[in-house]
Structures are given as structure tokens and as C-alpha cells.
mmCIF file of C-alpha atoms in Angstrom:
data_model
loop_
_atom_site.group_PDB
_atom_site.id
_atom_site.type_symbol
_atom_site.label_atom_id
_atom_site.label_comp_id
_atom_site.label_asym_id
_atom_site.label_seq_id
_atom_site.Cartn_x
_atom_site.Cartn_y
_atom_site.Cartn_z
ATOM 1 C CA MET L 19 9.048 22.860 -12.697
ATOM 2 C CA ALA L 20 12.056 20.488 -13.127
ATOM 3 C CA GLY L 21 13.953 22.054 -10.465
ATOM 4 C CA ILE L 22 12.192 20.084 -8.005
ATOM 5 C CA ASP L 23 12.327 16.633 -7.819
ATOM 6 C CA LEU L 24 10.219 14.597 -5.183
ATOM 7 C CA HIS L 25 11.664 10.881 -5.836
ATOM 8 C CA THR L 26 15.041 9.700 -6.114
ATOM 9 C CA HIS L 27 17.034 6.608 -4.450
ATOM 10 C CA SER L 28 20.402 6.040 -3.567
ATOM 11 C CA THR L 29 22.509 3.397 -2.467
ATOM 12 C CA ALA L 30 21.113 3.120 0.715
ATOM 13 C CA SER L 31 18.664 1.258 -0.732
ATOM 14 C CA ASP L 32 18.610 0.396 -4.610
ATOM 15 C CA GLY L 33 20.035 2.918 -6.255
ATOM 16 C CA VAL L 34 23.301 2.847 -8.102
ATOM 17 C CA LEU L 35 24.794 6.260 -6.932
ATOM 18 C CA ALA L 36 25.954 7.025 -3.335
ATOM 19 C CA PRO L 37 23.861 9.926 -1.550
ATOM 20 C CA ALA L 38 26.772 12.398 -2.130
ATOM 21 C CA ALA L 39 27.199 11.076 -6.121
ATOM 22 C CA LEU L 40 23.258 11.507 -6.186
ATOM 23 C CA VAL L 41 23.221 15.180 -4.808
ATOM 24 C CA ALA L 42 26.152 15.977 -7.584
ATOM 25 C CA ALA L 43 23.750 14.274 -9.973
ATOM 26 C CA ALA L 44 21.279 16.762 -8.785
ATOM 27 C CA ALA L 45 23.211 19.642 -8.818
ATOM 28 C CA GLY L 46 24.624 18.779 -12.476
ATOM 29 C CA ALA L 47 21.011 18.469 -13.950
ATOM 30 C CA GLY L 48 20.539 22.204 -12.469
ATOM 31 C CA LEU L 49 17.908 21.034 -9.672
ATOM 32 C CA SER L 50 17.469 23.153 -6.757
ATOM 33 C CA THR L 51 15.425 20.930 -4.730
ATOM 34 C CA ILE L 52 15.512 16.815 -4.346
ATOM 35 C CA ALA L 53 14.135 14.432 -2.136
ATOM 36 C CA LEU L 54 15.758 11.010 -0.818
ATOM 37 C CA THR L 55 13.460 8.923 -0.844
ATOM 38 C CA ASP L 56 14.865 5.273 -0.449
ATOM 39 C CA HIS L 57 12.926 2.292 -0.106
ATOM 40 C CA ASP L 58 12.088 2.015 3.814
ATOM 41 C CA THR L 59 15.066 3.846 5.058
ATOM 42 C CA THR L 60 16.430 7.249 6.017
ATOM 43 C CA ALA L 61 20.080 5.809 5.982
ATOM 44 C CA GLY L 62 21.336 7.897 3.049
ATOM 45 C CA MET L 63 20.252 11.180 4.615
ATOM 46 C CA ALA L 64 23.198 12.181 6.430
ATOM 47 C CA ALA L 65 25.450 11.683 3.576
ATOM 48 C CA ALA L 66 23.255 13.761 1.200
ATOM 49 C CA GLU L 67 22.997 16.399 3.489
ATOM 50 C CA ALA L 68 26.392 16.790 3.871
ATOM 51 C CA ALA L 69 26.839 17.043 0.097
ATOM 52 C CA LEU L 70 24.449 19.736 -0.685
ATOM 53 C CA LEU L 71 25.741 22.504 -2.268
ATOM 54 C CA PRO L 72 25.197 26.331 -1.891
ATOM 55 C CA GLY L 73 21.183 26.953 -2.552
ATOM 56 C CA MET L 74 20.152 23.376 -2.717
ATOM 57 C CA THR L 75 17.561 21.994 -0.638
ATOM 58 C CA LEU L 76 17.111 18.412 0.555
ATOM 59 C CA VAL L 77 13.728 17.130 1.511
ATOM 60 C CA PRO L 78 14.024 14.092 3.879
ATOM 61 C CA GLY L 79 11.845 10.855 2.767
ATOM 62 C CA ALA L 80 11.342 7.343 2.583
ATOM 63 C CA GLU L 81 9.306 5.572 -0.395
ATOM 64 C CA ILE L 82 7.055 2.572 1.802
ATOM 65 C CA SER L 83 6.049 -0.248 0.418
ATOM 66 C CA CYS L 84 2.587 -1.725 1.580
ATOM 67 C CA GLU L 85 -0.668 -3.308 -0.294
ATOM 68 C CA VAL L 86 -4.400 -3.146 -0.562
ATOM 69 C CA ARG L 87 -7.019 -5.949 -0.626
ATOM 70 C CA VAL L 88 -9.337 -5.036 -3.443
ATOM 71 C CA ALA L 89 -11.295 -8.370 -3.495
ATOM 72 C CA GLU L 90 -11.266 -11.642 -1.233
ATOM 73 C CA ASP L 91 -8.509 -13.138 -3.705
ATOM 74 C CA ARG L 92 -7.062 -10.084 -4.883
ATOM 75 C CA VAL L 93 -4.096 -7.995 -3.400
ATOM 76 C CA ILE L 94 -2.557 -5.270 -4.907
ATOM 77 C CA SER L 95 0.841 -3.580 -4.230
ATOM 78 C CA LEU L 96 1.617 -0.175 -3.844
ATOM 79 C CA HIS L 97 4.108 2.446 -2.486
ATOM 80 C CA VAL L 98 3.596 5.240 -0.553
ATOM 81 C CA LEU L 99 6.022 8.348 -0.808
ATOM 82 C CA ALA L 100 6.517 9.546 3.050
ATOM 83 C CA TYR L 101 7.828 13.083 3.532
ATOM 84 C CA LEU L 102 9.346 15.009 6.306
ATOM 85 C CA PHE L 103 8.430 12.315 9.769
ATOM 86 C CA ASP L 104 10.154 12.345 12.539
ATOM 87 C CA PRO L 105 12.926 8.965 11.769
ATOM 88 C CA ASP L 106 12.884 8.449 15.358
ATOM 89 C CA GLU L 107 9.754 7.811 16.064
ATOM 90 C CA PRO L 108 9.560 4.354 17.557
ATOM 91 C CA GLU L 109 6.611 2.630 15.669
ATOM 92 C CA PHE L 110 7.286 3.887 12.089
ATOM 93 C CA ALA L 111 10.874 3.237 12.943
ATOM 94 C CA ALA L 112 10.622 -0.342 13.986
ATOM 95 C CA ALA L 113 8.051 -0.837 10.905
ATOM 96 C CA ARG L 114 10.482 0.379 8.823
ATOM 97 C CA ALA L 115 13.621 -1.718 9.937
ATOM 98 C CA HIS L 116 10.880 -5.053 9.546
ATOM 99 C CA LEU L 117 10.513 -3.920 5.811
ATOM 100 C CA ARG L 118 14.466 -3.781 5.367
ATOM 101 C CA ASP L 119 15.379 -6.900 7.084
ATOM 102 C CA ASP L 120 12.350 -8.669 4.570
ATOM 103 C CA ARG L 121 13.640 -6.616 1.238
ATOM 104 C CA GLU L 122 17.243 -8.366 2.085
ATOM 105 C CA THR L 123 15.707 -11.909 2.952
ATOM 106 C CA ARG L 124 13.830 -11.542 -0.548
ATOM 107 C CA ALA L 125 16.726 -10.441 -2.898
ATOM 108 C CA ARG L 126 18.778 -13.341 -1.298
ATOM 109 C CA ARG L 127 16.460 -15.593 -2.060
ATOM 110 C CA MET L 128 16.178 -14.459 -5.958
ATOM 111 C CA VAL L 129 19.543 -14.616 -5.840
ATOM 112 C CA GLU L 130 19.388 -18.344 -4.673
ATOM 113 C CA MET L 131 16.990 -19.256 -7.053
ATOM 114 C CA LEU L 132 18.985 -17.880 -10.074
ATOM 115 C CA ALA L 133 22.381 -19.614 -8.734
ATOM 116 C CA ALA L 134 20.360 -22.880 -8.983
ATOM 117 C CA ASP L 135 19.311 -22.584 -12.419
ATOM 118 C CA GLY L 136 23.240 -22.006 -13.629
ATOM 119 C CA HIS L 137 23.236 -18.467 -13.871
ATOM 120 C CA PRO L 138 26.784 -16.761 -12.849
ATOM 121 C CA VAL L 139 25.667 -14.686 -10.116
ATOM 122 C CA THR L 140 26.583 -14.212 -6.838
ATOM 123 C CA TRP L 141 25.374 -12.670 -3.156
ATOM 124 C CA GLU L 142 28.932 -11.590 -2.866
ATOM 125 C CA ARG L 143 29.239 -10.006 -6.084
ATOM 126 C CA ILE L 144 25.733 -8.304 -6.468
ATOM 127 C CA GLY L 145 26.880 -6.908 -2.733
ATOM 128 C CA GLU L 146 30.156 -5.247 -4.417
ATOM 129 C CA LEU L 147 27.977 -3.882 -7.327
ATOM 130 C CA ALA L 148 25.134 -2.130 -5.041
ATOM 131 C CA GLY L 149 28.047 -0.648 -2.168
ATOM 132 C CA GLY L 150 24.836 -0.585 0.115
ATOM 133 C CA THR L 151 21.721 -2.389 0.190
ATOM 134 C CA VAL L 152 20.507 -4.924 -2.446
ATOM 135 C CA GLY L 153 18.073 -4.093 -4.780
ATOM 136 C CA ARG L 154 16.687 -5.697 -7.996
ATOM 137 C CA PRO L 155 18.548 -3.285 -10.097
ATOM 138 C CA HIS L 156 21.697 -4.557 -8.738
ATOM 139 C CA ILE L 157 20.864 -8.337 -9.483
ATOM 140 C CA ALA L 158 20.009 -6.729 -13.016
ATOM 141 C CA ALA L 159 23.275 -5.441 -13.264
ATOM 142 C CA ALA L 160 25.042 -8.643 -12.029
ATOM 143 C CA LEU L 161 23.065 -10.345 -15.020
ATOM 144 C CA LEU L 162 24.212 -7.739 -17.162
ATOM 145 C CA GLU L 163 27.689 -8.189 -16.271
ATOM 146 C CA ALA L 164 27.448 -12.282 -16.416
ATOM 147 C CA GLY L 165 26.469 -12.037 -20.117
ATOM 148 C CA VAL L 166 23.104 -13.576 -19.183
ATOM 149 C CA ILE L 167 21.216 -10.541 -20.467
ATOM 150 C CA SER L 168 21.566 -8.244 -22.980
ATOM 151 C CA HIS L 169 20.553 -4.830 -21.373
ATOM 152 C CA LEU L 170 18.990 -3.804 -17.972
ATOM 153 C CA ASP L 171 15.593 -3.604 -18.891
ATOM 154 C CA GLU L 172 15.466 -7.500 -19.537
ATOM 155 C CA ALA L 173 15.784 -8.515 -16.327
ATOM 156 C CA PHE L 174 12.425 -6.698 -15.649
ATOM 157 C CA THR L 175 10.622 -8.871 -17.235
ATOM 158 C CA SER L 176 8.775 -12.339 -16.834
ATOM 159 C CA ASP L 177 11.564 -14.425 -17.613
ATOM 160 C CA TRP L 178 13.390 -12.765 -14.569
ATOM 161 C CA ILE L 179 12.689 -10.621 -12.024
ATOM 162 C CA GLY L 180 10.077 -8.092 -13.359
ATOM 163 C CA GLY L 181 6.998 -8.888 -11.379
ATOM 164 C CA ARG L 182 4.724 -11.346 -9.077
ATOM 165 C CA LYS L 183 4.085 -13.910 -11.965
ATOM 166 C CA SER L 184 8.151 -13.391 -12.757
ATOM 167 C CA ARG L 185 10.273 -16.470 -12.774
ATOM 168 C CA TYR L 186 12.677 -15.534 -10.054
ATOM 169 C CA TRP L 187 10.138 -13.049 -8.119
ATOM 170 C CA VAL L 188 10.095 -13.626 -4.609
ATOM 171 C CA GLY L 189 7.432 -11.941 -2.809
ATOM 172 C CA LYS L 190 7.327 -9.611 -0.097
ATOM 173 C CA ALA L 191 6.000 -8.620 3.697
ATOM 174 C CA GLN L 192 4.312 -5.251 3.145
ATOM 175 C CA PRO L 193 1.302 -3.728 5.438
ATOM 176 C CA ASP L 194 -1.880 -2.519 4.622
ATOM 177 C CA VAL L 195 -1.889 0.657 3.131
ATOM 178 C CA ALA L 196 -4.090 1.874 5.741
ATOM 179 C CA GLU L 197 -1.476 0.922 8.183
ATOM 180 C CA ALA L 198 1.314 2.557 6.592
ATOM 181 C CA LEU L 199 -0.716 5.834 6.201
ATOM 182 C CA ARG L 200 -1.249 5.667 10.043
ATOM 183 C CA LEU L 201 2.539 5.196 10.750
ATOM 184 C CA ILE L 202 3.171 7.888 8.324
ATOM 185 C CA HIS L 203 0.897 10.426 10.167
ATOM 186 C CA ARG L 204 1.707 9.255 13.482
ATOM 187 C CA ALA L 205 5.462 10.098 12.924
ATOM 188 C CA GLY L 206 4.068 13.937 11.648
ATOM 189 C CA GLY L 207 4.876 12.878 7.593
ATOM 190 C CA VAL L 208 2.985 13.773 5.131
ATOM 191 C CA SER L 209 2.142 11.241 2.250
ATOM 192 C CA VAL L 210 1.808 10.812 -1.755
ATOM 193 C CA PHE L 211 0.520 7.900 -3.612
ATOM 194 C CA ALA L 212 3.453 6.824 -5.557
ATOM 195 C CA HIS L 213 3.108 6.435 -9.275
ATOM 196 C CA PRO L 214 -0.176 5.209 -8.860
ATOM 197 C CA PHE L 215 -1.286 4.393 -12.609
ATOM 198 C CA ALA L 216 2.265 2.815 -13.907
ATOM 199 C CA ALA L 217 0.200 0.139 -15.605
ATOM 200 C CA ALA L 218 3.386 -1.328 -17.270
ATOM 201 C CA ARG L 219 4.684 -1.991 -13.933
ATOM 202 C CA GLY L 220 1.612 -4.552 -12.749
ATOM 203 C CA PRO L 221 -1.843 -4.368 -11.653
ATOM 204 C CA VAL L 222 -3.178 -0.742 -10.469
ATOM 205 C CA VAL L 223 -5.888 0.380 -8.328
ATOM 206 C CA GLY L 224 -8.497 2.498 -9.271
ATOM 207 C CA PRO L 225 -9.743 5.704 -8.103
ATOM 208 C CA GLU L 226 -12.033 4.397 -5.523
ATOM 209 C CA VAL L 227 -8.601 3.300 -3.657
ATOM 210 C CA ILE L 228 -7.464 7.060 -3.788
ATOM 211 C CA GLU L 229 -10.827 8.282 -2.361
ATOM 212 C CA GLU L 230 -10.699 6.034 0.577
ATOM 213 C CA MET L 231 -6.762 6.826 1.141
ATOM 214 C CA ALA L 232 -7.792 10.232 0.617
ATOM 215 C CA ARG L 233 -10.366 10.034 3.491
ATOM 216 C CA LEU L 234 -7.547 8.144 5.316
ATOM 217 C CA GLY L 235 -5.333 11.182 5.468
ATOM 218 C CA LEU L 236 -2.941 10.706 1.950
ATOM 219 C CA VAL L 237 -1.967 14.343 1.161
ATOM 220 C CA GLY L 238 -0.774 13.746 -2.338
ATOM 221 C CA VAL L 239 -0.649 11.756 -5.588
ATOM 222 C CA GLU L 240 2.561 11.373 -8.066
ATOM 223 C CA VAL L 241 0.960 13.036 -11.321
ATOM 224 C CA ASP L 242 4.087 13.435 -13.518
ATOM 225 C CA HIS L 243 6.052 10.108 -13.309
ATOM 226 C CA PRO L 244 8.026 7.935 -16.218
ATOM 227 C CA ASP L 245 5.678 5.272 -16.168
ATOM 228 C CA HIS L 246 2.412 7.390 -16.562
ATOM 229 C CA PRO L 247 1.486 8.105 -20.020
ATOM 230 C CA PRO L 248 -0.118 11.456 -20.716
ATOM 231 C CA ALA L 249 -3.831 9.550 -20.568
ATOM 232 C CA ALA L 250 -2.887 8.639 -17.191
ATOM 233 C CA ARG L 251 -1.379 11.934 -16.305
ATOM 234 C CA ALA L 252 -4.513 13.862 -17.033
ATOM 235 C CA ARG L 253 -6.701 11.133 -15.017
ATOM 236 C CA LEU L 254 -4.763 11.860 -12.028
ATOM 237 C CA ARG L 255 -4.394 15.435 -12.481
ATOM 238 C CA ALA L 256 -8.042 15.683 -12.425
ATOM 239 C CA LEU L 257 -8.677 13.054 -9.751
ATOM 240 C CA ALA L 258 -6.578 14.995 -7.335
ATOM 241 C CA ALA L 259 -8.651 18.030 -8.088
ATOM 242 C CA ASP L 260 -11.536 16.464 -7.204
ATOM 243 C CA LEU L 261 -10.427 15.149 -3.834
ATOM 244 C CA GLY L 262 -8.351 17.982 -2.951
ATOM 245 C CA LEU L 263 -4.728 16.296 -3.355
ATOM 246 C CA LEU L 264 -1.589 17.849 -4.259
ATOM 247 C CA ALA L 265 -0.264 16.632 -7.391
ATOM 248 C CA THR L 266 3.489 15.887 -7.769
ATOM 249 C CA GLY L 267 6.061 15.113 -10.191
ATOM 250 C CA SER L 268 9.251 13.003 -10.199
ATOM 251 C CA SER L 269 11.810 10.854 -11.986
ATOM 252 C CA ASP L 270 11.743 7.863 -9.639
ATOM 253 C CA PHE L 271 15.581 7.935 -10.450
ATOM 254 C CA HIS L 272 17.376 5.170 -9.465
ATOM 255 C CA GLY L 273 20.610 5.432 -12.076
ATOM 256 C CA THR L 274 19.965 2.352 -13.965
ATOM 257 C CA ARG L 275 17.271 2.017 -16.316
ATOM 258 C CA GLU L 276 17.436 5.726 -17.251
ATOM 259 C CA GLY L 277 16.465 6.489 -20.742
ATOM 260 C CA LEU L 278 14.604 8.912 -22.280
ATOM 261 C CA GLY L 279 12.274 10.764 -19.643
ATOM 262 C CA ARG L 280 13.799 8.972 -16.937
ATOM 263 C CA GLY L 281 16.939 11.056 -15.863
ATOM 264 C CA ILE L 282 17.010 12.915 -12.408
ATOM 265 C CA GLY L 283 14.996 15.915 -12.914
ATOM 266 C CA ALA L 284 12.936 14.269 -16.081
ATOM 267 C CA ASN L 285 9.760 15.696 -14.036
ATOM 268 C CA GLY L 286 9.407 18.236 -11.752
ATOM 269 C CA THR L 287 6.899 19.730 -8.569
ATOM 270 C CA ASP L 288 5.452 23.231 -8.369
ATOM 271 C CA PRO L 289 7.187 25.083 -5.691
ATOM 272 C CA ALA L 290 3.578 26.000 -4.421
ATOM 273 C CA VAL L 291 3.044 22.173 -3.863
ATOM 274 C CA LEU L 292 6.022 21.420 -2.403
ATOM 275 C CA ALA L 293 5.534 24.744 0.020
ATOM 276 C CA ALA L 294 2.014 23.120 0.634
ATOM 277 C CA LEU L 295 4.036 19.735 1.921
ATOM 278 C CA VAL L 296 5.999 21.366 4.214
ATOM 279 C CA ASP L 297 3.512 23.385 5.894
ATOM 280 C CA ARG L 298 1.636 20.043 6.420
ATOM 281 C CA ALA L 299 4.617 18.114 8.055
ATOM 282 C CA THR L 300 5.383 18.381 11.964
ATOM 283 C CA GLY L 301 7.886 15.434 11.759
ATOM 284 C CA ASP L 302 10.904 17.079 10.270
ATOM 285 C CA THR L 303 12.030 19.966 8.519
ATOM 286 C CA PRO L 304 13.936 20.548 4.546
ATOM 287 C CA ARG L 305 17.468 21.001 4.775
ATOM 288 C CA ILE L 306 18.874 24.206 3.239
ATOM 289 C CA ARG L 307 22.623 24.719 2.062
#
């Protein structure tokens, strides 16, 4: 099922490949279908569509940052993949624009903190490395280029920019998950919870949160993901079956930290699951060459 990869990123957000190059990489990996799911934007979609080879399909999408309060003093960040929504629906478009603006402000602040501590990184150089929207992978690439770290994974630790408790971490503005789901569905899209049990990335929610998301209209969960060990995949697959949710698979490809099991097409989605996603969407349609 590796012919369908429903979670990839380009330079329109925090990937390192331009949209056309991403499509070429997908074709080289033998994929028939990819979803372009850049963070909070569809800016790379036209270029990706233009680069499709005969027989390939592009699923328009975006990865939306949001959060859920699990206790009075505890909030957990999460991501929801939005597929096939109307990109021009005004309320959702405005929300994505706000998230993008905050993302740039946040990245600039991280770079300022690093530079203030004497690390030889600059916003200008990181922008050159990104070739588009700056994200944490591009900051990591600049740290590696400057010789501050010895490999990219080192940047995503508590010493650098790995998470909430990391030395150079800056928080971000993001809506509550209920609001994110409402916006996606209002725009005619379908929603899939991205890497819900990826504990290596930070705190994860329990099944009760996924159950509530299902009540709010969540359509699927990303089961097969590089950051999900076999036990997590088994638990998620069973939970999806119990809740009537679709189970997807993907690489979450960015083009930076791609080691064993992380290349484009590393995990796949069943064609019947993709067909069900398309059937439930009313905002947009796949692009087929």
C-alpha cells in the first residue's frame, strides 16, 4: 500500500524540497498518489499539480496545528490533517493565515535566541536554506551547516529546538482542536488526526480525546507513521475500528530527518480508505494527471 502517501511537506512550509521536486521524488519512489499537507497553507499546490506525471494523483491538503486541554493546567499540542477542503472558504482561510503569521514570528524568535547566545546562525541564511517558509528543519540545517551540531537529529532535542522544554523553543498560537475540526468541516474538508501516539515527539493524548474528536466529526486517524512503534499502531488500529474511523498511513516526509523507515512512501494508505476520504469531502477534489 506504499503507492499512496497521504502526508508530505514541501518548501511551502517546513520541507526542504520544492513542490515540483517533491512530486518528482514521489514518482521516483513509485508512488501513484501523494497528499501535499504543508503546515497551515496550500501555497505549494499549483506547482505540485503542474509537476504531476501521467498516472499520478495529488490530494490537496494541509496540516493544521491545534491543541486540547486535558486538565486545568495541562494543554497538549496536536496536528490534524485536513484534506480536500475549499481553500477559499473565508473563515478557514483567515485562520490559516493567522497560523502562518505566527509561525514566522515564532521562527524569527528562535533564531534571535540562538544568535544571542553566540551561535552563528542568521535569519537571512536560514531563509536561503528554506527557499520558502522557514520552519524548524531549516533552523536545524543552519545549525548543522555552522558546525554547531553534528547531525540534524541533535537539533530536535532539549538542548536546542526539540519541544516545549527545549532551550530555544518558542511556543505558538493555535486553536482548540474542536475549533480546528469545525473550520475544516465548514470548508467541506475531511479530518484525520496526525501521528496521535507519537510519544517521541512529546506528550500524547489518550483514547478519550480521540473519542471526543470522533464525536466532533473526526474522520480518521493516522495509524501507520514513522513515529508509531508497532504496539502504538496496533492500539490505534483497534481504536479506529471501535470508533468507526478510517485508518491511514504516511511518511510525514520533510526531506531532512529521513532515515530508515522515513523516506517518502515509507507507509501507505489503502486505496479504499482514500476513496472513502474523497467520497466524504465536499470542498475540493483530487488532481489527476
